[in-house]
Every structure is written in structure tokens, then in C-alpha cells.
Coordinates of C-alpha atoms in Angstrom, one line a residue:
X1 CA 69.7 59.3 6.8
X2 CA 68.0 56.0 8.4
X3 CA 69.4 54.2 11.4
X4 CA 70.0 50.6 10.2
X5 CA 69.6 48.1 13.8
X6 CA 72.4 46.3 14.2
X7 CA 71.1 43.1 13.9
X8 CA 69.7 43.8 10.7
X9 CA 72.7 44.7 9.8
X10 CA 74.8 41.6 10.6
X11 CA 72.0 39.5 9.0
X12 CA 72.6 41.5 5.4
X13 CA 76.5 41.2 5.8
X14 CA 75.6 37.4 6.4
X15 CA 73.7 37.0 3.2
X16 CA 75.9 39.3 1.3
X17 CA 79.2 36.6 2.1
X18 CA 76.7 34.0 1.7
X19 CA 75.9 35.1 -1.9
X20 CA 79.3 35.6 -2.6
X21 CA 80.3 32.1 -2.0
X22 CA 77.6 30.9 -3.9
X23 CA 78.4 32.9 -6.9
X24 CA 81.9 31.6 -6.5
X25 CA 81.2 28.1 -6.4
X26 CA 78.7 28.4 -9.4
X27 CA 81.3 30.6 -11.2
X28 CA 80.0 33.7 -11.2
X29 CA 80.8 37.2 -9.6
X30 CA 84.4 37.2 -11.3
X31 CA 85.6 34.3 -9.2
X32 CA 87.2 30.9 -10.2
X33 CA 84.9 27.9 -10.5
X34 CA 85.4 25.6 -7.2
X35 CA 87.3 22.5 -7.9
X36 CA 86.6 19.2 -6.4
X37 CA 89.4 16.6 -5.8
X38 CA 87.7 13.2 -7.4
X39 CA 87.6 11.2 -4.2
X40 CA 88.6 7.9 -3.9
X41 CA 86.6 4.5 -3.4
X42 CA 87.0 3.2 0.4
X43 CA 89.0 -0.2 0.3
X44 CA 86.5 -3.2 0.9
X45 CA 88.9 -5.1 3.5
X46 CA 85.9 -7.9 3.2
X47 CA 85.7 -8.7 -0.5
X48 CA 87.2 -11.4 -0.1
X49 CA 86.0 -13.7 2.8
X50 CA 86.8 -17.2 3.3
X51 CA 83.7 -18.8 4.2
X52 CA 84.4 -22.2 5.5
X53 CA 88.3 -23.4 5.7
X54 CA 88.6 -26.7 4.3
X55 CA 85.1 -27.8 5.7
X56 CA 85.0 -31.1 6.0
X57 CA 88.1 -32.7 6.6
X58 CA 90.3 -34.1 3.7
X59 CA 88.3 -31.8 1.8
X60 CA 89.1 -31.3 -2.3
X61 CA 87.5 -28.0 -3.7
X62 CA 85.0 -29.2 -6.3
X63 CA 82.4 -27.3 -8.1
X64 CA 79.5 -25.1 -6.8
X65 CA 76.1 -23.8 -7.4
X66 CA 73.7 -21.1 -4.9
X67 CA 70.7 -22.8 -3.7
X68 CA 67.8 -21.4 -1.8
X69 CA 68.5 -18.3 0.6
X70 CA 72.0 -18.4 -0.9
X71 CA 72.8 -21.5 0.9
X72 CA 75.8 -23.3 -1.3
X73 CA 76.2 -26.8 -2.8
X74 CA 79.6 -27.7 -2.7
X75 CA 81.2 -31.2 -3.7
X76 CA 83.9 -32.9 -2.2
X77 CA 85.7 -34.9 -4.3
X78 CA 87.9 -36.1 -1.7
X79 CA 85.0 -38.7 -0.6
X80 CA 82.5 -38.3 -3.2
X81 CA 79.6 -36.0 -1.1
X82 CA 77.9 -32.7 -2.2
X83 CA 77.3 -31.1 1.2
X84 CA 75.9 -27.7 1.8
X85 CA 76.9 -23.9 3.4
X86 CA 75.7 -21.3 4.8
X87 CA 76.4 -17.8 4.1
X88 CA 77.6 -17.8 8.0
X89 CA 79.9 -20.9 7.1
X90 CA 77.7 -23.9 8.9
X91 CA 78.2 -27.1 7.2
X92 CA 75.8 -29.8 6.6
X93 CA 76.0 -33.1 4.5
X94 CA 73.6 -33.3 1.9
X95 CA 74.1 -36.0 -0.4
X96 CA 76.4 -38.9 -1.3
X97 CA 78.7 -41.4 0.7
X98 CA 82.1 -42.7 0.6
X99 CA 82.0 -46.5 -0.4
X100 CA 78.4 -46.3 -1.8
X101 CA 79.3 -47.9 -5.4
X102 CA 78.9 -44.7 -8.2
X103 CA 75.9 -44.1 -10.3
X104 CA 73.4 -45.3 -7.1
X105 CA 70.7 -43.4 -7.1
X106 CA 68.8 -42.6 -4.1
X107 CA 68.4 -40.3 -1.3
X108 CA 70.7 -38.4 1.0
X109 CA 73.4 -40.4 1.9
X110 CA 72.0 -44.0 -0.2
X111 CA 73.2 -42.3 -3.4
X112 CA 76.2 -42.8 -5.0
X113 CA 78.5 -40.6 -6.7
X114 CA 82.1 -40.7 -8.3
X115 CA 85.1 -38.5 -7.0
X116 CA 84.8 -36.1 -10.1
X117 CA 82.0 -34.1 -10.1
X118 CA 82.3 -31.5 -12.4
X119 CA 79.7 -29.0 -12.0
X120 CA 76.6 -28.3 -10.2
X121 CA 73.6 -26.2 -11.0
X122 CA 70.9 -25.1 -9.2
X123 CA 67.6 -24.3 -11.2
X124 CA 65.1 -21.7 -8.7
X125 CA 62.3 -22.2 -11.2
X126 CA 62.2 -26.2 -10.7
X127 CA 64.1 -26.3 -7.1
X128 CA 66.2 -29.1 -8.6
X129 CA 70.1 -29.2 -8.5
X130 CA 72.1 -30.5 -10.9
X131 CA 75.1 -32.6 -11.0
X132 CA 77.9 -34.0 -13.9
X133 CA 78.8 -36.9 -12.5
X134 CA 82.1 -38.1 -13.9
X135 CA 85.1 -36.4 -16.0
X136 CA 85.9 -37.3 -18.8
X137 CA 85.3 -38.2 -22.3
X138 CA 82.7 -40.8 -24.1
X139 CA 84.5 -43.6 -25.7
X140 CA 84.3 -44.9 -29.3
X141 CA 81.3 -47.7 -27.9
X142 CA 79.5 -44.9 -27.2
X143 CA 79.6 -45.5 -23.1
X144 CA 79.4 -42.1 -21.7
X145 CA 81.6 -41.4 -19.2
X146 CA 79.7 -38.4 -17.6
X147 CA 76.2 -38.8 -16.1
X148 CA 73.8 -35.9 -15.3
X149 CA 72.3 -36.5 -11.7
X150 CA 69.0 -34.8 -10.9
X151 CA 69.2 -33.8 -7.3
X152 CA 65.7 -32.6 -5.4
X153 CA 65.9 -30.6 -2.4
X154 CA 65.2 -33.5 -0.4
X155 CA 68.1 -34.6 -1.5
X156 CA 66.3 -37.3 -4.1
X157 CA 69.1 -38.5 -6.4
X158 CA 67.8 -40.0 -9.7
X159 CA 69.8 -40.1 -12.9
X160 CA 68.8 -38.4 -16.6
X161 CA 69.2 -40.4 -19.8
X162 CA 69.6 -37.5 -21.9
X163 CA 68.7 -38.1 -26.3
X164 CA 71.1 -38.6 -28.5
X165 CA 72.2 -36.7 -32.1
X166 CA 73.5 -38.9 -34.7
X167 CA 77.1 -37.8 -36.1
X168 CA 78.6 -38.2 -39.3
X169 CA 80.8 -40.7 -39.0
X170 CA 80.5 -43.5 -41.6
X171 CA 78.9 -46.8 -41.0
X172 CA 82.0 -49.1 -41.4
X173 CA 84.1 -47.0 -39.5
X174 CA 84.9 -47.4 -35.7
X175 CA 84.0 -43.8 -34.7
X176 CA 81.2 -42.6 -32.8
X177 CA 77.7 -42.4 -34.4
X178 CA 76.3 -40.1 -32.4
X179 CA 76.4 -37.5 -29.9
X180 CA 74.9 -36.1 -26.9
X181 CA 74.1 -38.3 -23.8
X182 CA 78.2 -37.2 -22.5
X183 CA 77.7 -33.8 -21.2
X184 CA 80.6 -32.0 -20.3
X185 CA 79.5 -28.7 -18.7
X186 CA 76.1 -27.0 -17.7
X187 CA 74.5 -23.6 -17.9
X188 CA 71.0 -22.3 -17.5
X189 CA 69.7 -19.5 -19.8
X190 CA 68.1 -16.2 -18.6
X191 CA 64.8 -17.9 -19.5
X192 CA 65.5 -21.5 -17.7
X193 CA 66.4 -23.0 -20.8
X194 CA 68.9 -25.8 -19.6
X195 CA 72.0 -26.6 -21.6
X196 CA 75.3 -28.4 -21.9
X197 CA 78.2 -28.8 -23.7
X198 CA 79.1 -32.2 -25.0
X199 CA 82.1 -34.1 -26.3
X200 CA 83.1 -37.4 -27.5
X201 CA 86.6 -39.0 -28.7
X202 CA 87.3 -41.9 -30.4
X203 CA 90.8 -43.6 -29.7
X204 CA 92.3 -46.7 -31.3
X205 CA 94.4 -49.0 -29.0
X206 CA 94.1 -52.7 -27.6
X207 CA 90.6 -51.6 -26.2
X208 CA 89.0 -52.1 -30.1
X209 CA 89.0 -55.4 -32.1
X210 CA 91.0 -53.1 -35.3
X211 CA 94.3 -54.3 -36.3
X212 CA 94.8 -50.2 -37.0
X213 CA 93.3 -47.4 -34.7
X214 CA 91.0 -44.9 -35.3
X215 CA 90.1 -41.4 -33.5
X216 CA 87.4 -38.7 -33.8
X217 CA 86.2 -35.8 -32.0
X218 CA 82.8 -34.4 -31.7
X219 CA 81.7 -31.4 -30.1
X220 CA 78.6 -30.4 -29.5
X221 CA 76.3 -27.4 -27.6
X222 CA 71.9 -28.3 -27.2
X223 CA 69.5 -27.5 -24.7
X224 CA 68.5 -30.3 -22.3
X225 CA 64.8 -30.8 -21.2
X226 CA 63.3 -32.2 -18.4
X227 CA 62.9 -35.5 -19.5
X228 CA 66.3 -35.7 -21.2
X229 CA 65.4 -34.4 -25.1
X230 CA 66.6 -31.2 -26.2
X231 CA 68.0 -29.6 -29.7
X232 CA 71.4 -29.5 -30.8
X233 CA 72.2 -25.9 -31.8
X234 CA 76.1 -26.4 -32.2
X235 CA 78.2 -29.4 -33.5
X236 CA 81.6 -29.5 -34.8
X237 CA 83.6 -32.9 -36.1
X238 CA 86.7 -33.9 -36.9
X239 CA 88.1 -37.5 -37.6
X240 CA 90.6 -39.7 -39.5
X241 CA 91.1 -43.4 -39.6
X242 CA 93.7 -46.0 -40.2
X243 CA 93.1 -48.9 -42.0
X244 CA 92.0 -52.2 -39.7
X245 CA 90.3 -54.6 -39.6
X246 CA 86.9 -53.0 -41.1
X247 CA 88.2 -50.5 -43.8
X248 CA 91.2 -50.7 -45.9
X249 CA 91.2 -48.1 -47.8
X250 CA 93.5 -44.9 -47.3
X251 CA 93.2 -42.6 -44.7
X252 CA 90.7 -40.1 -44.2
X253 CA 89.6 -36.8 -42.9
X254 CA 86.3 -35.1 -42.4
X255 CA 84.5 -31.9 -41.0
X256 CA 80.9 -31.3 -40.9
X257 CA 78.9 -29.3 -41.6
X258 CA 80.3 -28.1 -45.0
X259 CA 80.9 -24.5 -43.8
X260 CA 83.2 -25.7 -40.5
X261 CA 86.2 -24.2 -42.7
X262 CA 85.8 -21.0 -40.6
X263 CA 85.7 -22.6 -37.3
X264 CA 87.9 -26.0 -38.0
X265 CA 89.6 -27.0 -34.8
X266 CA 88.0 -23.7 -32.9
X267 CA 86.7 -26.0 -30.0
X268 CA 89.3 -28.8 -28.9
X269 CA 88.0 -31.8 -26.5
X270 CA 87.8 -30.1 -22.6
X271 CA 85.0 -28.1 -22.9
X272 CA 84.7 -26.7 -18.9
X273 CA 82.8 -23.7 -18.8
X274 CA 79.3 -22.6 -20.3
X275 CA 77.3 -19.3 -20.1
X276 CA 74.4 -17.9 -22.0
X277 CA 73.8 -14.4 -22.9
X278 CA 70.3 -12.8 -22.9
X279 CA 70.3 -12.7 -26.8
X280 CA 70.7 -16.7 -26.8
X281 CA 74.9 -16.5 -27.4
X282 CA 76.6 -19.6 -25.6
X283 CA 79.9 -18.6 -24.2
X284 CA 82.6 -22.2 -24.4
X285 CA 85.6 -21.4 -22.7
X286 CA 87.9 -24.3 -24.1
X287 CA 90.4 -25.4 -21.3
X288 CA 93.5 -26.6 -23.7
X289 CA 93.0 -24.0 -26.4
X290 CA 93.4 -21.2 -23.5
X291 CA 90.3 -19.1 -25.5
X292 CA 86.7 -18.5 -25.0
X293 CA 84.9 -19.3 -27.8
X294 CA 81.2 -17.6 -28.5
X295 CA 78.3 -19.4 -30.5
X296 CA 75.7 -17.5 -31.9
X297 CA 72.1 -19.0 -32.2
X298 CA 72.3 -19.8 -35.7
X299 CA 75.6 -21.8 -35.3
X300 CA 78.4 -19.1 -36.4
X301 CA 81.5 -19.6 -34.0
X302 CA 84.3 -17.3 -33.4
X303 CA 86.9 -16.8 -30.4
X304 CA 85.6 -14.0 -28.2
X305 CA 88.7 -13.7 -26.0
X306 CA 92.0 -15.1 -25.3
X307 CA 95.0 -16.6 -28.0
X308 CA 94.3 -19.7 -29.6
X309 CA 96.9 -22.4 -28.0
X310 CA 99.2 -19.7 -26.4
X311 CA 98.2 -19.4 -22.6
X312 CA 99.3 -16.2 -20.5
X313 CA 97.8 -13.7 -18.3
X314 CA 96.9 -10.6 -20.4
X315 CA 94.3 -8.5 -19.9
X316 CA 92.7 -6.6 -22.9
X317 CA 90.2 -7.0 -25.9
X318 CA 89.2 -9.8 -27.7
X319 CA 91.8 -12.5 -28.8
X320 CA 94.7 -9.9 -27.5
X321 CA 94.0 -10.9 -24.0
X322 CA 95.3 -14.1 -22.9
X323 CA 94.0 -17.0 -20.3
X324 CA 96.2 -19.7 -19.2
X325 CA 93.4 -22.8 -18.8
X326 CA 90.4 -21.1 -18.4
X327 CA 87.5 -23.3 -16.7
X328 CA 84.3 -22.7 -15.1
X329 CA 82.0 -19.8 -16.0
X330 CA 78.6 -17.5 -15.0
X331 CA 77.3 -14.7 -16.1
X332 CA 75.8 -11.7 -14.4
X333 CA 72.8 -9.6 -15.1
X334 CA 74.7 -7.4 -17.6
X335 CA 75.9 -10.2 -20.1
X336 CA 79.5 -10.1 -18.1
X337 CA 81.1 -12.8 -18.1
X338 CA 83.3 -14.7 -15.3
X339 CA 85.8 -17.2 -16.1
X340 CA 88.1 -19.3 -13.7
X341 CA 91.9 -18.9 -14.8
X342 CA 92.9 -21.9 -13.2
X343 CA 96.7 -22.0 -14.2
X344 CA 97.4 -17.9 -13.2
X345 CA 95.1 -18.3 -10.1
X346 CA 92.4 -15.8 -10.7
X347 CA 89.0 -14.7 -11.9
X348 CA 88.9 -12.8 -15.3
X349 CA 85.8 -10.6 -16.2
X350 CA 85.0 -10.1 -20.0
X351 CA 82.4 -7.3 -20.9
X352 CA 79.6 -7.8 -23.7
X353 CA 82.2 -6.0 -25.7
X354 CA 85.3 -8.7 -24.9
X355 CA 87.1 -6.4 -22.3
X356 CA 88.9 -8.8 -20.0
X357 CA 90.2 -7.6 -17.2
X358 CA 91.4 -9.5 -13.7
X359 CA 89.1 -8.6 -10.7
X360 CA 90.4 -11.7 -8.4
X361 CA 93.6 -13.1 -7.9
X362 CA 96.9 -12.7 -8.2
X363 CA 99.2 -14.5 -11.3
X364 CA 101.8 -16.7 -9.8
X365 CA 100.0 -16.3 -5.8
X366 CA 98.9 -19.7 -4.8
X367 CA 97.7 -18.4 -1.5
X368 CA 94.5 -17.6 -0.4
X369 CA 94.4 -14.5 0.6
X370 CA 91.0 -13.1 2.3
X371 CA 90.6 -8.9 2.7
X372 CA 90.4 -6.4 0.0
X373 CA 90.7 -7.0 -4.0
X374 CA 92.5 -8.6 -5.6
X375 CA 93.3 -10.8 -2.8
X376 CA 94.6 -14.2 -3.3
X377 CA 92.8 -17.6 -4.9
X378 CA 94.7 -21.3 -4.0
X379 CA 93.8 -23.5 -6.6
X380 CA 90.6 -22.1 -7.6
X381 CA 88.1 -24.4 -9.6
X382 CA 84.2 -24.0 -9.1
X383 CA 82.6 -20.8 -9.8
X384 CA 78.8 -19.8 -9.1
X385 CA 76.7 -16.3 -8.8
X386 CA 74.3 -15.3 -6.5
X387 CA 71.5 -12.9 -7.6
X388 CA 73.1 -9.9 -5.9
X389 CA 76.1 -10.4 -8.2
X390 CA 78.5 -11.9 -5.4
X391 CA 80.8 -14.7 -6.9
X392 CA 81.6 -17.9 -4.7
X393 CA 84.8 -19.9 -5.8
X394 CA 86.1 -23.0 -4.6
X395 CA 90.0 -23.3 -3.7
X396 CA 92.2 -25.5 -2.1
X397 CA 91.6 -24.4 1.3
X398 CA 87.8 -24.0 1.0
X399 CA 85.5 -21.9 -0.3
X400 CA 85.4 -18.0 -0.9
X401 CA 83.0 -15.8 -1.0
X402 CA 83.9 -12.5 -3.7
X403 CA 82.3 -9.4 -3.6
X404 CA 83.1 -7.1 -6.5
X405 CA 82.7 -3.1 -7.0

């Protein structure tokens, strides 16, 4: 019989419990398999930061874009400026001046803007920013009533005449004959490609020489190029007209192109948010209609979430989910999009597949509300991205910063 040391002897009762619990946890040697509660995300108590509080005085949240080292453009459509923000929430003017007369172009503080800007886009590949200048819709003269601004870094304003598409309103009529130059929205492509959303209507009234009146509606999606051309790869039209003083026969109705049977009336007039896919989809969310409304590249529309004309706050798949006057959007690396629900005070996501789902925001909470998800958004209205997928959103009582899981 051998002698075993002691200490050699401790050692092999050490690996023989050490075995034991590695049998267990794998298992094995007749024991239950070790179970794992599922833990539980830590709370983010800053996903929601409020980065400058009402930053420059009688301040009215306005749209946004990122700029260079994530350094923000924000207008203020309480005196007609685009100033910028760092992440750290310094404030300096950029562009624009109360009392300079609208549509000035020039630099810094020489140009002129309106109190309605409705979007602003930065472009990284040409280091230009881009403003819509104006709200509203083009009238039946064709004036548009929305200008693109063109915005260097040096804060060079300059205006863009952008072409023209003609429509297919009839020569003797008073409706518009073409479409275009009156953008309404912007987005950029994940290859550059610049677009926007246009829309015109026609109205009659005492501001046309007809005895009757008249009214049309033509919407439109194309890509804009640097020097203002582009294609139009969407268009949808509508009109009627009572006899005047140029046409009196009956009344009549049209839609073009011959096919808009399946999409009649799909896009109404306040077209305020664009996105584009990486397969080339355009994303419309249609402010009055309460739906988002998806555009293939050869022209085939459908809703791709909410319910035609009946605004809520549901969340769920495809036109069962519901969006009370949905607004601005971006898109993230994925194909996700994000959409402003301006009337229930949130941010809505909607997967590639149409899952919406409310990430930001409370319904009925008009209250910003800075700390962990979902917080609370005041008024929110401009939405941009940054590259490291945080959203920044513009609300009554400044702008926020959102950082989502």
C-alpha cells in the first residue's frame, strides 16, 4: 500500500470537484444542465440628452441636418437664421439675418432667408448643405413657392433653378403645365444621388382672370443634379375644372399615367418626409393621409405603413399600424426607417419588413423629457442621423440628441 503526500492529495480532491462542476454545467455526470437567468439590458439614463435649450433666444425648432464632425445645422424660424451646434451644445450663427429681404443670396449673414425652412441636408461627398426655403405649395402660374438654397461651408448662399417636367394638363385649361422646380422635401441616396419630392396645386378664386375656378394636384418624386436637372421617376395627377372663362364645356376629371387606378389619390398634397433605400425605394410619408407611402424604381406605389386618412398611434405591420401626421424622415444603415409623429409626439421606427414600433416619445406627453427611453419629445419636427446611428430631433424647447439600443 503507497503513502499518498498530502498535498498531492488535496490537489486530486481539487480537480476531482473541479471536474464535477464542469460536468454539471455541461450536463453530464447525471447532473441537471446549469440554467442562466437571461439578464437584463442596463437602463441608458443618457439616451436622451438635451443638447442646447432653446439656443438662441425666441428660438422656433426648425429642421436639421449633421455636418462635419457631427456639428449640427439647425434653423430658426423664429428670425430666419440656420446657426450651427456642437455635440458639447456651443452655438454659433451660420447663415441668415432677420430683416435681410428672402431669397438674398450671399454669404453668412448677407443672405436672406424666409421664416419656413423646411428641411436641411448636408451632402459629405460635396461639403454642401442644403436648404428648402419656403412652405408651401406652387400656384396655378407656375411661381414656386419653395426655393432650394445651396449653402457652402463658408457659408456661400446661392440659389438652384432646378428643370422642369411638363404635366398633363390641357392647353386651354388654367392648371399647371408642368412640374418640378417646387420641391417639397429632400433626401440623399446611399450612392449621393440627390432627390426631392415635389408638389403643385392649382386653385380657382379671385387670384385668376376665370369667371369659374379650377384646381389640380401634381405630385411628383426625381433626382436633382448639381446644376438643377434630374429625372422624374414618380408622378401622380389629379384635376377637374369648372367652366370660365377659357373652357365651357362640362367638367372634367383626369389621372395619368393610364395605370394610376391602383394608386389614385395614394399621395395627397404635404409631402414632408423622404428616404431612399439601398435598392433605389423612395419612402413618402404623406402628412394629411397619416401613411407612408413606398415607390419602387419603376414607378409601382403602395402604402408601406400606417391607415390611409385615419391617424392614431399604433404600432404593428404594414397599414395596421397607425401615425397621426407623420413628417420628417432618415434612414439608417439597415434600410430602417425613422419618421417624426408629430401629432402623438414621438419617433416611430419601421423595419425593411414594415414593423413599426415607437422608440421615442410618449403619445399625449408634450414635455421634453431628457434620461432614459422613451423619454419625452415637445413638439418635435426636424429629424437627422449621424453615421453612428444617433438621431437628433428638434422640439420646442431645443434640440435633442437620441441614442437608440
Amino acid at each position: 500500500m503507497f503513502n499518498i503526500p498530502a498535498t498531492v492529495s488535496a490537489r486530486r480532491a481539487i480537480l476531482v470537484a473541479a471536474t464535477a462542476t464542469l460536468l454539471s454545467s455541461c450536463g453530464g455526470g447525471g447532473g441537471s444542465p446549469a440554467t442562466t437567468a437571461p439578464s437584463t439590458p442596463p437602463v441608458n439614463n443618457q439616451a436622451i440628452v438635451l443638447l442646447a435649450r432653446n439656443p438662441t433666444g425666441n428660438y422656433l425648432r426648425g429642421a436639421i441636418a449633421v455636418g462635419p464632425d457631427d456639428t449640427l445645422f439647425v434653423a430658426n424660424d423664429a428670425n430666419a437664421t440656420i446657426f450651427k451646434l456642437t455635440q458639447d451644445g456651443v452655438v454659433s450663427g451660420f447663415v441668415g439675418k432677420d430683416g435681410v429681404p428672402p431669397g438674398t443670396d450671399g454669404t453668412g449673414s448677407a443672405a436672406g432667408f424666409t421664416k419656413q425652412i423646411a428641411k436641411l441636408l448636408f451632402d459629405k461627398n460635396s461639403q454642401v448643405l442644403y436648404a428648402l426655403d419656403g412652405w408651401g405649395l406652387q400656384t396655378y402660374d407656375g411661381s414656386p413657392a419653395v426655393a432650394l438654397r445651396r449653402i457652402t461651408l463658408d457659408g456661400v448662399t446661392s440659389t438652384m433653378s432646378l428643370s422642369r417636367f411638363p404635366t398633363h394638363a390641357p392647353a386651354n385649361r388654367l392648371l399647371p403645365q408642368n412640374l418640378g422646380d417646387n420641391p417639397s422635401t429632400l433626401a440623399l441616396g446611399p450612392d449621393g444621388t440627390l432627390y426631392a419630392t415635389t408638389a403643385i396645386m392649382a386653385g380657382g378664386g379671385s387670384s385668376t382672370p376665370a369667371t369659374g375656378s379650377h384646381e389640380a394636384q401634381h405630385r411628383g418624386w426625381r433626382t436633382v443634379d448639381s446644376n438643377g436637372g434630374g429625372r422624374l421617376l414618380f408622378v401622380q395627377e389629379s384635376g377637374s375644372f369648372v367652366p370660365g372663362y377659357s373652357d365651357p364645356s362640362p367638367p372634367v376629371s383626369y389621372q395619368f399615367p393610364a395605370d394610376l387606378s391602383a394608386t389614385a389619390g395614394m399621395l395627397g398634397v404635404a409631402l414632408t418626409g423622404l428616404a431612399v433605400d439601398r435598392a433605389g425605394n423612395g419612402y413618402i410619408s404623406d402628412l394629411k393621409r397619416h401613411i407612408i407611402v413606398k415607390v419602387t424604381p419603376g414607378g409601382s406605389a403602395s402604402i408601406f405603413a400606417g391607415t390611409a386618412d385615419k391617424p392614431g398611434a399604433a404600432d404593428g405591420t404594414g397599414t395596421a399600424a397607425q401615425f397621426n401626421g407623420p413628417g420628417e424622415m432618415v434612414i439608417d444603415k439597415a434600410d430602417n426607417l425613422y419618421v417624426v409623429d408629430g401629432g402623438n409626439q414621438t419617433i416611430r421606427k419601421i423595419t425593411p419588413g414594415g414593423v413599426v414600433t415607437t422608440v421615442a416619445g410618449q403619445v399625449g406627453l408634450w414635455q421634453t423629457r431628457p434620461g432614459p427611453l422613451p423619454g419625452g419629445l415637445n413638439n418635435p419636427g426636424g429629424l437627422a442621423i449621424d453615421d453612428k446611428g444617433r438621431l437628433y430631433v428638434t422640439v420646442a424647447d431645443g434640440v435633442v440628441r437620441v441614442q437608440l439600443p
